[in-house]
Structures are given as C-alpha cells and as structure tokens.
Amino acid sequence: KIGNIHFVDVFSEEFNRDMAPMKGGHTDNLYYQLISNIRKYKGMAAPQVFSAPSTINIDGNYSEWATVSPVFKDPKGDVIHRNFKSYDPTVQLINTTGRNDIIESRATYDADNIYFYVKTVDVITSNTDPNWMLLFIDADRSKGTGWEGYDYVINFGVKSTTETTLKKWDGKSWGNELTIPYKLVGNEMEISMPRTAILMDKLTPEFSFHYSDN
C-alpha cells in the first residue's frame, strides 16, 4: 500500500547493500571502501603541494590567492531548497534554509597572521543574515574540546562591511571577542586573523577549519 515501505537493502548489518553510515555499527566504513575502490579503478589526482607562506592584503584583490594551495573544493548545488512529499504522501517535506553555495576555500599564513579565502557560486548575501558564512576553527585538532570540536568561530557577529569577529568557545558560549578585518566582493571573501589569537606559535600552523552558512 502507499506509504508502506520496507528497507530490504538494510535487512541486517551483515546482509546490507546500502553504503549509508550507521551509528553504533560499521559507521562510514562502507562509504570509504566505495571511494577507495573507485579511486583504484578510475585513478585520482596527485595530492596538492602546499604553497609557501604568503602575506595577503585584505583589499579584495583576490589575484593574490591564485598561487595558494591546496584548494579545497565543495560540490556545487548542495543548498537547493527542498519541497517534496514524504514516504507518507500526506506529509510535505520543506526546507528553504539553503543560502550561499560554497564551492572553494583556501588558507595561508605568514609570521604574524593566518588568512582565509572562500568562494561561492553566486554573489554572497548580506552580512546581516543569521548564521552568515560562519568559519569554525579547530585549533588543537581535538574533537574532545570546543563546540563540536571547534575552538573558535569567525563571523558569528559581523561588525561592518570591513570588520568581523573572532570568538572562542568557553564551554558554554562564544566569547572573548576579537575584531578582525575581512573583505567581500561579489562571490569571494578574504579574512585575516593574528596567529596569536588562536595560540599558533609553531613555525607552520596546524589546524582544521570548516565553513557553514545558515
């Protein structure tokens, strides 16, 4: 009958033809096995070489980023709005929160600062939008600290068209605000923050970062 669905592909963990991740079981192992075997069959691009440290002027001249690598890319079109019927035809699933479609990001550094670059498909929306172009930083690369593993966030409280904020997770909320510069032109944005703000005193800074818009 309509709405009476049987997932026979996931009858059990052993007899499973579905690569979807599973909590408390094989996690995302099947997905990574799929990737590994596709790469063995089709090949893959060689790992990108890390470019030398570079000083970036936060002025909207994005040509300075052309030689910065690696380039982190994200699939296009993953912010498409949803408006479909559920398996229960009386329920309509609607999600219109998708906004800026991020497709590329880069990072570099010099002796004093760390710099970030991000590019979207279309013109980036107004900085007054809620949860706008958040940039999370895992400074100690530990999932056991910070908010969901992230110790700092950028853009969670934009000051103006040229100044934004860097905040630190204190265990309960984002605080210890520091004002930092940024520049947005069209569908590209660059940000600078002092290395000392996230205690990056190593010659080569090591951290993880993650963009999230809305």
mmCIF file of C-alpha atoms in Angstrom, residues 6-177:
data_model
loop_
_atom_site.group_PDB
_atom_site.id
_atom_site.type_symbol
_atom_site.label_atom_id
_atom_site.label_comp_id
_atom_site.label_asym_id
_atom_site.label_seq_id
_atom_site.Cartn_x
_atom_site.Cartn_y
_atom_site.Cartn_z
ATOM 1 C CA HIS A 6 10.264 -1.968 3.523
ATOM 2 C CA PHE A 7 14.020 -1.322 3.529
ATOM 3 C CA VAL A 8 15.168 -4.793 2.467
ATOM 4 C CA ASP A 9 18.624 -3.497 1.468
ATOM 5 C CA VAL A 10 19.427 -2.975 5.150
ATOM 6 C CA PHE A 11 17.968 -6.203 6.493
ATOM 7 C CA SER A 12 20.894 -6.537 8.902
ATOM 8 C CA GLU A 13 24.432 -5.208 9.216
ATOM 9 C CA GLU A 14 25.844 -8.358 7.617
ATOM 10 C CA PHE A 15 23.272 -8.564 4.814
ATOM 11 C CA ASN A 16 23.451 -4.926 3.846
ATOM 12 C CA ARG A 17 23.602 -3.456 0.337
ATOM 13 C CA ASP A 18 23.435 0.155 1.484
ATOM 14 C CA MET A 19 26.555 2.299 1.908
ATOM 15 C CA ALA A 20 24.825 4.776 4.226
ATOM 16 C CA PRO A 21 26.687 5.418 7.513
ATOM 17 C CA MET A 22 25.442 3.512 10.560
ATOM 18 C CA LYS A 23 25.667 4.724 14.142
ATOM 19 C CA GLY A 24 26.881 2.048 16.548
ATOM 20 C CA GLY A 25 27.885 -0.320 13.746
ATOM 21 C CA HIS A 26 30.106 -0.009 10.686
ATOM 22 C CA THR A 27 29.923 3.829 10.876
ATOM 23 C CA ASP A 28 31.099 5.223 7.489
ATOM 24 C CA ASN A 29 33.462 2.357 6.594
ATOM 25 C CA LEU A 30 31.394 1.210 3.589
ATOM 26 C CA TYR A 31 31.388 4.718 2.144
ATOM 27 C CA TYR A 32 35.176 4.967 2.361
ATOM 28 C CA GLN A 33 35.577 1.472 0.886
ATOM 29 C CA LEU A 34 33.487 2.665 -2.069
ATOM 30 C CA ILE A 35 35.718 5.736 -2.509
ATOM 31 C CA SER A 36 38.874 3.625 -2.234
ATOM 32 C CA ASN A 37 37.751 1.141 -4.873
ATOM 33 C CA ILE A 38 36.561 3.828 -7.288
ATOM 34 C CA ARG A 39 39.955 5.515 -6.990
ATOM 35 C CA LYS A 40 41.728 2.222 -7.659
ATOM 36 C CA TYR A 41 39.644 1.785 -10.811
ATOM 37 C CA LYS A 42 39.489 5.356 -12.147
ATOM 38 C CA GLY A 43 42.580 6.872 -10.561
ATOM 39 C CA MET A 44 42.772 10.240 -8.829
ATOM 40 C CA ALA A 45 44.677 13.493 -8.991
ATOM 41 C CA ALA A 46 48.012 13.657 -7.208
ATOM 42 C CA PRO A 47 47.919 15.261 -3.741
ATOM 43 C CA GLN A 48 48.319 19.030 -3.951
ATOM 44 C CA VAL A 49 51.592 20.595 -2.849
ATOM 45 C CA PHE A 50 51.334 23.102 -0.001
ATOM 46 C CA SER A 51 52.371 26.547 -1.214
ATOM 47 C CA ALA A 52 54.929 28.667 0.600
ATOM 48 C CA PRO A 53 53.775 31.140 3.292
ATOM 49 C CA SER A 54 52.236 34.255 1.778
ATOM 50 C CA THR A 55 51.139 37.666 3.046
ATOM 51 C CA ILE A 56 47.657 38.608 1.836
ATOM 52 C CA ASN A 57 46.369 42.175 1.721
ATOM 53 C CA ILE A 58 42.712 42.248 2.799
ATOM 54 C CA ASP A 59 41.672 44.563 -0.007
ATOM 55 C CA GLY A 60 39.500 42.482 -2.345
ATOM 56 C CA ASN A 61 42.334 41.820 -4.805
ATOM 57 C CA TYR A 62 41.829 38.068 -4.976
ATOM 58 C CA SER A 63 44.548 37.531 -7.589
ATOM 59 C CA GLU A 64 46.928 37.096 -4.639
ATOM 60 C CA TRP A 65 45.204 33.772 -3.880
ATOM 61 C CA ALA A 66 45.870 32.284 -7.325
ATOM 62 C CA THR A 67 49.105 30.588 -6.222
ATOM 63 C CA VAL A 68 47.879 29.473 -2.771
ATOM 64 C CA SER A 69 47.360 25.727 -2.440
ATOM 65 C CA PRO A 70 45.883 23.338 -1.616
ATOM 66 C CA VAL A 71 42.480 24.333 -2.971
ATOM 67 C CA PHE A 72 39.628 22.774 -1.003
ATOM 68 C CA LYS A 73 36.590 22.267 -3.254
ATOM 69 C CA ASP A 74 32.959 21.530 -2.384
ATOM 70 C CA PRO A 75 30.293 20.147 -4.762
ATOM 71 C CA LYS A 76 28.054 22.686 -6.433
ATOM 72 C CA GLY A 77 24.317 22.662 -5.782
ATOM 73 C CA ASP A 78 24.069 21.303 -2.240
ATOM 74 C CA VAL A 79 21.983 24.241 -0.974
ATOM 75 C CA ILE A 80 18.999 23.535 -3.239
ATOM 76 C CA HIS A 81 15.718 24.033 -1.419
ATOM 77 C CA ARG A 82 13.555 21.010 -0.667
ATOM 78 C CA ASN A 83 9.833 20.678 -1.275
ATOM 79 C CA PHE A 84 8.862 17.023 -1.727
ATOM 80 C CA LYS A 85 6.353 14.532 -0.416
ATOM 81 C CA SER A 86 7.472 12.155 2.327
ATOM 82 C CA TYR A 87 7.040 8.373 2.117
ATOM 83 C CA ASP A 88 3.771 9.299 3.799
ATOM 84 C CA PRO A 89 2.024 11.214 0.973
ATOM 85 C CA THR A 90 0.119 13.354 3.464
ATOM 86 C CA VAL A 91 3.385 14.893 4.686
ATOM 87 C CA GLN A 92 5.255 17.518 2.655
ATOM 88 C CA LEU A 93 8.980 17.918 3.473
ATOM 89 C CA ILE A 94 10.061 21.543 3.092
ATOM 90 C CA ASN A 95 13.476 23.078 3.782
ATOM 91 C CA THR A 96 14.367 26.526 2.420
ATOM 92 C CA THR A 97 17.386 27.271 4.634
ATOM 93 C CA GLY A 98 19.937 26.737 1.834
ATOM 94 C CA ARG A 99 21.718 30.005 1.053
ATOM 95 C CA ASN A 100 25.317 30.643 -0.069
ATOM 96 C CA ASP A 101 26.652 27.675 -2.049
ATOM 97 C CA ILE A 102 30.330 27.448 -1.044
ATOM 98 C CA ILE A 103 32.477 25.806 -3.729
ATOM 99 C CA GLU A 104 36.086 26.682 -2.862
ATOM 100 C CA SER A 105 38.258 27.653 0.097
ATOM 101 C CA ARG A 106 41.961 28.218 0.777
ATOM 102 C CA ALA A 107 44.178 29.197 3.696
ATOM 103 C CA THR A 108 47.698 30.543 4.056
ATOM 104 C CA TYR A 109 49.851 32.332 6.632
ATOM 105 C CA ASP A 110 52.897 34.457 7.342
ATOM 106 C CA ALA A 111 54.834 35.187 10.533
ATOM 107 C CA ASP A 112 52.016 37.230 12.055
ATOM 108 C CA ASN A 113 48.675 36.235 10.544
ATOM 109 C CA ILE A 114 46.548 33.428 9.153
ATOM 110 C CA TYR A 115 44.479 34.197 6.055
ATOM 111 C CA PHE A 116 41.318 32.586 4.704
ATOM 112 C CA TYR A 117 39.643 32.726 1.299
ATOM 113 C CA VAL A 118 36.205 31.436 0.296
ATOM 114 C CA LYS A 119 34.270 31.450 -2.973
ATOM 115 C CA THR A 120 30.565 30.799 -3.632
ATOM 116 C CA VAL A 121 28.517 30.104 -6.763
ATOM 117 C CA ASP A 122 26.528 33.346 -6.634
ATOM 118 C CA VAL A 123 27.013 36.769 -5.024
ATOM 119 C CA ILE A 124 27.326 36.337 -1.253
ATOM 120 C CA THR A 125 24.257 37.514 0.649
ATOM 121 C CA SER A 126 24.112 40.344 3.184
ATOM 122 C CA ASN A 127 26.280 40.007 6.295
ATOM 123 C CA THR A 128 23.185 40.775 8.381
ATOM 124 C CA ASP A 129 21.702 37.370 7.558
ATOM 125 C CA PRO A 130 21.542 34.951 10.533
ATOM 126 C CA ASN A 131 24.426 32.473 10.933
ATOM 127 C CA TRP A 132 26.162 34.113 7.982
ATOM 128 C CA MET A 133 29.264 32.482 6.445
ATOM 129 C CA LEU A 134 30.482 31.034 9.746
ATOM 130 C CA LEU A 135 34.081 29.819 9.762
ATOM 131 C CA PHE A 136 34.852 27.303 12.526
ATOM 132 C CA ILE A 137 38.447 26.598 13.568
ATOM 133 C CA ASP A 138 39.692 23.525 15.437
ATOM 134 C CA ALA A 139 42.960 24.920 16.762
ATOM 135 C CA ASP A 140 44.083 21.838 18.699
ATOM 136 C CA ARG A 141 42.646 19.307 16.222
ATOM 137 C CA SER A 142 40.846 17.504 19.020
ATOM 138 C CA LYS A 143 37.176 16.535 18.817
ATOM 139 C CA GLY A 144 37.082 16.416 22.598
ATOM 140 C CA THR A 145 37.423 20.187 23.084
ATOM 141 C CA GLY A 146 35.405 23.201 21.976
ATOM 142 C CA TRP A 147 31.925 23.222 20.434
ATOM 143 C CA GLU A 148 31.546 20.055 18.341
ATOM 144 C CA GLY A 149 35.349 20.011 18.314
ATOM 145 C CA TYR A 150 35.744 23.626 17.161
ATOM 146 C CA ASP A 151 37.509 26.090 19.451
ATOM 147 C CA TYR A 152 36.915 29.351 17.544
ATOM 148 C CA VAL A 153 34.366 30.848 15.174
ATOM 149 C CA ILE A 154 34.642 33.755 12.740
ATOM 150 C CA ASN A 155 31.673 35.859 11.509
ATOM 151 C CA PHE A 156 29.401 34.991 14.434
ATOM 152 C CA GLY A 157 28.736 38.703 14.899
ATOM 153 C CA VAL A 158 29.845 40.828 11.943
ATOM 154 C CA LYS A 159 30.710 44.441 12.820
ATOM 155 C CA SER A 160 30.518 46.133 9.404
ATOM 156 C CA THR A 161 31.376 45.626 5.734
ATOM 157 C CA THR A 162 35.087 45.561 6.620
ATOM 158 C CA GLU A 163 35.268 44.212 10.192
ATOM 159 C CA THR A 164 34.071 40.951 11.684
ATOM 160 C CA THR A 165 34.758 38.975 14.871
ATOM 161 C CA LEU A 166 36.732 36.004 16.080
ATOM 162 C CA LYS A 167 35.221 34.325 19.149
ATOM 163 C CA LYS A 168 36.343 31.494 21.423
ATOM 164 C CA TRP A 169 34.199 28.747 22.935
ATOM 165 C CA ASP A 170 34.331 28.964 26.745
ATOM 166 C CA GLY A 171 32.436 25.753 27.422
ATOM 167 C CA LYS A 172 29.002 27.365 27.385
ATOM 168 C CA SER A 173 29.019 30.113 24.772
ATOM 169 C CA TRP A 174 31.138 32.026 22.251
ATOM 170 C CA GLY A 175 33.027 34.893 23.883
ATOM 171 C CA ASN A 176 36.406 36.623 24.219
ATOM 172 C CA GLU A 177 35.588 38.639 21.087
#
